[in-house]
mmCIF file of C-alpha atoms in Angstrom:
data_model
loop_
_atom_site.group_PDB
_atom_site.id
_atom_site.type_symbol
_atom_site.label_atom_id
_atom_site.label_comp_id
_atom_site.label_asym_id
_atom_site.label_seq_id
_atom_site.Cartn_x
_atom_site.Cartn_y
_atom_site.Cartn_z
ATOM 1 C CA UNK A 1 0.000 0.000 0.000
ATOM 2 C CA UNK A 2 0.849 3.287 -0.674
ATOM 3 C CA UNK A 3 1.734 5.849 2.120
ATOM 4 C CA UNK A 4 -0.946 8.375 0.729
ATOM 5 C CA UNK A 5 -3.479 5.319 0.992
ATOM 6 C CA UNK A 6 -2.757 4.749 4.630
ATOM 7 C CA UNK A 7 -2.735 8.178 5.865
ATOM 8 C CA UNK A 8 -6.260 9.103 4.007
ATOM 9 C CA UNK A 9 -7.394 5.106 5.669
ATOM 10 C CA UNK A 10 -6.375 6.299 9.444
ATOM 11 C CA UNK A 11 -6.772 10.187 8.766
ATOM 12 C CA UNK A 12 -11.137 9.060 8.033
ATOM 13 C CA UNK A 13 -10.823 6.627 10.882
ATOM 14 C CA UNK A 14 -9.545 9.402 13.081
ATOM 15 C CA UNK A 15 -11.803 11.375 11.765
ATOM 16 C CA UNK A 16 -14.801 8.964 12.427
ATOM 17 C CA UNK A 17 -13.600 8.915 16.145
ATOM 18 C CA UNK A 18 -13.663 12.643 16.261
ATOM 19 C CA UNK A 19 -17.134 12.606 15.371
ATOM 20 C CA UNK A 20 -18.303 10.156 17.956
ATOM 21 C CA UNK A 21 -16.058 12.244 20.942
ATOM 22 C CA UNK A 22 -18.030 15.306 19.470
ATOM 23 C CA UNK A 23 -21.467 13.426 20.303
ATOM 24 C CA UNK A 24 -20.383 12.591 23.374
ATOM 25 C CA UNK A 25 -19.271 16.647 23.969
ATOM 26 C CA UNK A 26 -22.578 17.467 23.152
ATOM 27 C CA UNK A 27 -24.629 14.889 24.874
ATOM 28 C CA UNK A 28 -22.605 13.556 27.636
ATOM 29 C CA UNK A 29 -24.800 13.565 30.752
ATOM 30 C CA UNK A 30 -22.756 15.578 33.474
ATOM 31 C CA UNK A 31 -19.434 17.445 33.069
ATOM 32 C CA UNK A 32 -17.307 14.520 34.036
ATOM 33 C CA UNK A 33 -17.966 13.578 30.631
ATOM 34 C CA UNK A 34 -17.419 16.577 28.545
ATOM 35 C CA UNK A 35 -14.356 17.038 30.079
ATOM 36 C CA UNK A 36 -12.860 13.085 29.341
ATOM 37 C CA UNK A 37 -14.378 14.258 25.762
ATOM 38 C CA UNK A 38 -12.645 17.082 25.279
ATOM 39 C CA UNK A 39 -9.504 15.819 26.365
ATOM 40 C CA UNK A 40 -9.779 12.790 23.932
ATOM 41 C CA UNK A 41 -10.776 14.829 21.208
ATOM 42 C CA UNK A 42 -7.428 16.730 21.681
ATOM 43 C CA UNK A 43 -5.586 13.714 21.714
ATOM 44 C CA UNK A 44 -7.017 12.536 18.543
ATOM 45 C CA UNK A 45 -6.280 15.778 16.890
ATOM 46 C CA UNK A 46 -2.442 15.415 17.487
ATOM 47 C CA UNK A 47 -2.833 12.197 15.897
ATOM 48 C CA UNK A 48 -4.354 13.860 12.806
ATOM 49 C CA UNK A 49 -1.366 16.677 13.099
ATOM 50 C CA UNK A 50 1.171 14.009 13.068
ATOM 51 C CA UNK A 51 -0.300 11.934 10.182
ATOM 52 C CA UNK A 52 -0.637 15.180 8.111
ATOM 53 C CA UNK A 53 2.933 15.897 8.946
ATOM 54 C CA UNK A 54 4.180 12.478 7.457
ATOM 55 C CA UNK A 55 1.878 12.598 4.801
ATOM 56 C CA UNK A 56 3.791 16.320 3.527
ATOM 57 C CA UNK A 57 6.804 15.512 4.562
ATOM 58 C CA UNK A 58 6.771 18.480 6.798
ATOM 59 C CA UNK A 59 8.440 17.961 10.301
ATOM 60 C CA UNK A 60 7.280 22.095 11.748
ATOM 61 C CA UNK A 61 3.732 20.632 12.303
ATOM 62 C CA UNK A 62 5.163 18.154 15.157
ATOM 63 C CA UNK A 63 5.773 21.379 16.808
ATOM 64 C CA UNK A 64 2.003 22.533 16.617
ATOM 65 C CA UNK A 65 1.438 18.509 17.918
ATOM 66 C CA UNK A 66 4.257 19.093 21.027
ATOM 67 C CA UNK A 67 2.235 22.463 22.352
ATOM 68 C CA UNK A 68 -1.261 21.141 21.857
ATOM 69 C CA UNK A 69 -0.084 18.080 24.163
ATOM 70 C CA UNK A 70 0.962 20.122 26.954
ATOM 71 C CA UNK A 71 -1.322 22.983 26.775
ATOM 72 C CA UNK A 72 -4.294 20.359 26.634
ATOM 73 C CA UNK A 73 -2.764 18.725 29.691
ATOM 74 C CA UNK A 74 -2.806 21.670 31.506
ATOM 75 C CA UNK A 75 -6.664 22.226 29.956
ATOM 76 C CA UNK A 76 -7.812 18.848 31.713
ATOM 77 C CA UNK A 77 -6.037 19.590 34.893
ATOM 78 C CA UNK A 78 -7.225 22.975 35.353
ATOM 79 C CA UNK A 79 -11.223 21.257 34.500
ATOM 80 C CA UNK A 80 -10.430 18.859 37.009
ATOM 81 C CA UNK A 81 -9.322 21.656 39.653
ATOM 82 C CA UNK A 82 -12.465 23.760 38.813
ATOM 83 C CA UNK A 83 -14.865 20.511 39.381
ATOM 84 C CA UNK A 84 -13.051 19.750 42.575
ATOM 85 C CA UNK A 85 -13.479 23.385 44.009
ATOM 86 C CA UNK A 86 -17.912 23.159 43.068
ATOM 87 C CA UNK A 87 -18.390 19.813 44.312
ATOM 88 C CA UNK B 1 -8.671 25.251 50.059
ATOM 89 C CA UNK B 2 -8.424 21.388 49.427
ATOM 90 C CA UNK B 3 -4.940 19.712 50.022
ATOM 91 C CA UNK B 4 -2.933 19.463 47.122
ATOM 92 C CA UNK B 5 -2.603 16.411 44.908
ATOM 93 C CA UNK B 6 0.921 14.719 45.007
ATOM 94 C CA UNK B 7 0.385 12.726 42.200
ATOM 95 C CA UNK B 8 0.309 15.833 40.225
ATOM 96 C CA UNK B 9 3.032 18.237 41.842
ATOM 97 C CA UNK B 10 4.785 15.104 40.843
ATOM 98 C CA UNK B 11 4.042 15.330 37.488
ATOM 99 C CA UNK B 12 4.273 19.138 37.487
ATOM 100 C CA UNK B 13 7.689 18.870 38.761
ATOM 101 C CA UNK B 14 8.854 16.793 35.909
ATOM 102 C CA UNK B 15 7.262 18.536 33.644
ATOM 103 C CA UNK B 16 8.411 22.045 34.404
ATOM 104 C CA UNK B 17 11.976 21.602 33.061
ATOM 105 C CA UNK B 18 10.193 19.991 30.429
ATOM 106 C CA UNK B 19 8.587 23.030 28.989
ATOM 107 C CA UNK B 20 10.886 25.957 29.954
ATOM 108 C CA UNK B 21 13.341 23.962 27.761
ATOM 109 C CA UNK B 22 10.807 23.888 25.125
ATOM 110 C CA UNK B 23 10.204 27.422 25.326
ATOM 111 C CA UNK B 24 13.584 28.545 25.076
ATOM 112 C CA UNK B 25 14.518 26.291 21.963
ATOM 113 C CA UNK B 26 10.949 27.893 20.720
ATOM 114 C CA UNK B 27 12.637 31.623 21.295
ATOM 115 C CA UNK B 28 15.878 30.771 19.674
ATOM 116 C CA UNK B 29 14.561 29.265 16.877
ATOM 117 C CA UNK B 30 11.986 31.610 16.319
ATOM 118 C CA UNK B 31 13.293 34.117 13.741
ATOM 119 C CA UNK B 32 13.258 32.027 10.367
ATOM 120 C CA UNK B 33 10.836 29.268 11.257
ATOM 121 C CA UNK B 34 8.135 28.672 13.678
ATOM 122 C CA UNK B 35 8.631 29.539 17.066
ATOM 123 C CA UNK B 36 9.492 33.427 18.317
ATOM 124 C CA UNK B 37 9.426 35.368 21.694
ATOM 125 C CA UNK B 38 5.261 35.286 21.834
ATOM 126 C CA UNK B 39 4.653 31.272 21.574
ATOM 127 C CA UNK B 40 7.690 30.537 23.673
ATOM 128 C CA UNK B 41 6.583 33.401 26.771
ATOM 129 C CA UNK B 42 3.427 31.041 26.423
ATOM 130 C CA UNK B 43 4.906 28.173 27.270
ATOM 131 C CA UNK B 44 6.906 29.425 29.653
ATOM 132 C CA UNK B 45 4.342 30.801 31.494
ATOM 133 C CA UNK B 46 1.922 27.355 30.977
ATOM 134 C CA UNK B 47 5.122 25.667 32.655
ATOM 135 C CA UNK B 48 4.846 28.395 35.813
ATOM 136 C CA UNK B 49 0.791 27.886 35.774
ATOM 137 C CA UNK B 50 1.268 24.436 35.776
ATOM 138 C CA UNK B 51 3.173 24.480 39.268
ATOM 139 C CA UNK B 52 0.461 27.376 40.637
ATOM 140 C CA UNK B 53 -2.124 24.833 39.874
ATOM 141 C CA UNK B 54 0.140 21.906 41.711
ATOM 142 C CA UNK B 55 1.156 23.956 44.688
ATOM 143 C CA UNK B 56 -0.724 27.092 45.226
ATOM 144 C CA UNK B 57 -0.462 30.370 44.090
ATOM 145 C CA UNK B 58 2.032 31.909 46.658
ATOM 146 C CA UNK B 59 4.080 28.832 45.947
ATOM 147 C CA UNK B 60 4.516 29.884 42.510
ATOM 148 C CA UNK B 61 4.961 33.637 43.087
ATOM 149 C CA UNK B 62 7.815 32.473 45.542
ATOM 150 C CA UNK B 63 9.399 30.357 42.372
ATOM 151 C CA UNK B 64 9.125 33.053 40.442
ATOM 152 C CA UNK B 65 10.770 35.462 42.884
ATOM 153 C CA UNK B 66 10.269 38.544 40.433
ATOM 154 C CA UNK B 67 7.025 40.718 40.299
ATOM 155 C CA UNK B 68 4.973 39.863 36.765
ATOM 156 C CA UNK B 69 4.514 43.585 36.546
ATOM 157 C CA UNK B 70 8.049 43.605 36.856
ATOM 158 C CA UNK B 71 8.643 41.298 33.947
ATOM 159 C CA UNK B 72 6.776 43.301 31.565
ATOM 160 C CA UNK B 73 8.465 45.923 32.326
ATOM 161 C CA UNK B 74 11.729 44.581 32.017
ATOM 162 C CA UNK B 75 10.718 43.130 28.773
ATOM 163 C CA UNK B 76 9.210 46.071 27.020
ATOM 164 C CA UNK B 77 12.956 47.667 27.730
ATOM 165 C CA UNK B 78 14.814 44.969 26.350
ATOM 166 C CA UNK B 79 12.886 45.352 22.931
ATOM 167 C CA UNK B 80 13.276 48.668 23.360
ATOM 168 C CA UNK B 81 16.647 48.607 23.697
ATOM 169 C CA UNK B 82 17.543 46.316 20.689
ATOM 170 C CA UNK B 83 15.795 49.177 18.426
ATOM 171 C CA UNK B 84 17.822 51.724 19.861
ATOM 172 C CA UNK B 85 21.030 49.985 18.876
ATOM 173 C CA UNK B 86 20.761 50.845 15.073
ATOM 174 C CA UNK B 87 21.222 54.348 16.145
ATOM 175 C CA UNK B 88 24.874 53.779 17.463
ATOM 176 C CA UNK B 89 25.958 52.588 13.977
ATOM 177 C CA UNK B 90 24.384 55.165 12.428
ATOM 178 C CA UNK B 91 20.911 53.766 10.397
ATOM 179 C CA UNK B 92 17.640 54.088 10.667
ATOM 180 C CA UNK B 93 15.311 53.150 13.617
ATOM 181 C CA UNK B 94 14.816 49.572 14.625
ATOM 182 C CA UNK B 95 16.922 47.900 11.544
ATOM 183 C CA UNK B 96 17.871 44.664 11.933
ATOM 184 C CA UNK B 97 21.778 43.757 12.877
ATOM 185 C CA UNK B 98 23.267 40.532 12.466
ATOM 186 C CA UNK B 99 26.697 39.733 14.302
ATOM 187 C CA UNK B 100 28.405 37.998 11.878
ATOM 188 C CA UNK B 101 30.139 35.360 13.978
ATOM 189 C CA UNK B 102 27.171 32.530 14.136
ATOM 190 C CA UNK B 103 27.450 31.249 18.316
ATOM 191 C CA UNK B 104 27.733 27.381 19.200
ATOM 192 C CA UNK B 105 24.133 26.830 20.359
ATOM 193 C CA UNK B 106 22.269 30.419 19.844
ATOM 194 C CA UNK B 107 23.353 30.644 15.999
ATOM 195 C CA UNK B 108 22.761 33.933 14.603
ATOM 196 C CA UNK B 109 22.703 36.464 16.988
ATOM 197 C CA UNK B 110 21.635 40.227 16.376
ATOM 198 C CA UNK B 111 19.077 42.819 17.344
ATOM 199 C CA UNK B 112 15.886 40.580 16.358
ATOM 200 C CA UNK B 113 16.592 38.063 18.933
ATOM 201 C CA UNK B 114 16.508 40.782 21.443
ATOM 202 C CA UNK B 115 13.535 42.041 20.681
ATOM 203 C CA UNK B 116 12.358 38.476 20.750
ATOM 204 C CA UNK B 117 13.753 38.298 24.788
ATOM 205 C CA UNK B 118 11.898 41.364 25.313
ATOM 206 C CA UNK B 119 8.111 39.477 23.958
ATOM 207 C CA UNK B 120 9.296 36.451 25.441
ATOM 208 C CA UNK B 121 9.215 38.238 29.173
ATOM 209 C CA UNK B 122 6.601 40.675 28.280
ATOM 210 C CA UNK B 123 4.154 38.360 26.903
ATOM 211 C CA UNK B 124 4.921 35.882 30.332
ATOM 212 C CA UNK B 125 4.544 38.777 32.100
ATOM 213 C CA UNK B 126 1.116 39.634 31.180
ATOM 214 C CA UNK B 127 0.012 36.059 30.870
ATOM 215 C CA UNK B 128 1.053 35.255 34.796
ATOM 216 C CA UNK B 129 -0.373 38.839 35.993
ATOM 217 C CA UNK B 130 -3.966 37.807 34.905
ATOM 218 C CA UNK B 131 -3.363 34.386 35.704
ATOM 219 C CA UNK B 132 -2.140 35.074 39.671
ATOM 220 C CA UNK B 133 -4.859 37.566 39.623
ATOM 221 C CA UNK B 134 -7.999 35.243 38.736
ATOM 222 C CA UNK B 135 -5.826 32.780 40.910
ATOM 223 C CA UNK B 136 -6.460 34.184 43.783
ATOM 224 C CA UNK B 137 -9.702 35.184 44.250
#
């Protein structure tokens, strides 16, 4: 298989999975849940960041993919803080 | 206030170095590719926000040791300063200069990378001041 042909296969599954973790954003019964989404939903977006930077050859977006790690990281924990300081 | 999570000053400690490094190889690189003074004073001050979150605000204002209004400050005059140098040789306002020795690890140094130190600070600066602020209310 070509390279092209198995970034487009896991960019639509990652895709797919974004879809489903934006349901769960929306629906998602108490915070808890939004949070876990959102969290997941920036982890699957790195993956799409890194297969777009193999698929152009282009090793600057692994940058954009290094930040979005931590700042998300910091995103969750500061959630987590907030829902510890209501409940 | 609640009592603090070890399993996460844990984490922040090891992560700290972590992403001041990351912010200074974002300054440094900053003038010809990605990177530059504003995305690496936003890391810098994630890495600081990080530990505030970990340990408490006055914790963090103690590891930072230096007023955020302070750091502004001190970085609006260091951009400042690397536009006044053009004046010493003689051109125009704010041009560019480029030593023309490359160093070891900093490679090209000249006026651009100070102003770059001067956003770095100044954009940490602001970031922490409204951060400590919101902090600790």
């Amino acid at each position: 298989m070509s390279l092209t042909l198995v970034a487009l296969i896991i960019l639509s599954v990652l895709t797919a999975g974004m879809i489903f973790t934006f349901i769960r954003l929306l629906r998602g019964p108490s915070l808890p849940d939004r949070i876990v989404a959102l969290d997941l939903l920036v982890t699957l977006l790195i993956g799409v960041i890194a297969t777009y930077a193999i698929l152009n050859d282009q090793s600057a977006f692994l940058d954009v993919a290094i930040i979005l790690a931590l700042v998300s990281f910091l995103g969750t924990v500061a959630f987590a803080y907030y829902i510890e300081r209501r409940v | 206030m609640r009592g603090r999570s070890e399993i996460l000053a844990t984490a922040a400690r090891y992560l700290m170095p972590l992403l001041i490094v990351f912010s200074v190889f974002l300054l440094l690189r900053g003038h010809n590719e990605i990177g530059g003074g504003f995305v690496g004073g936003l890391v810098a001050s994630v890495a600081v926000v990080l530990y505030m979150i970990a340990e408490g605000v006055q914790a963090a204002r103690d590891l930072l040791k230096i007023e955020p209004r302070l750091l502004i400050a001190t970085g609006l005059l260091i951009a400042l300063s690397s536009a006044v140098f053009a004046w010493v040789v003689n051109r125009p306002f704010m041009t560019g200069l480029w030593w023309k020795y490359p160093l070891p690890v900093l490679g090209k140094v000249g006026t651009p990378l100070l102003f770059d130190v001067g956003v770095y600070l100044a954009v940490m600066g602001t970031t922490l001041m409204i951060l400590f602020t919101l902090a600790e209310d």
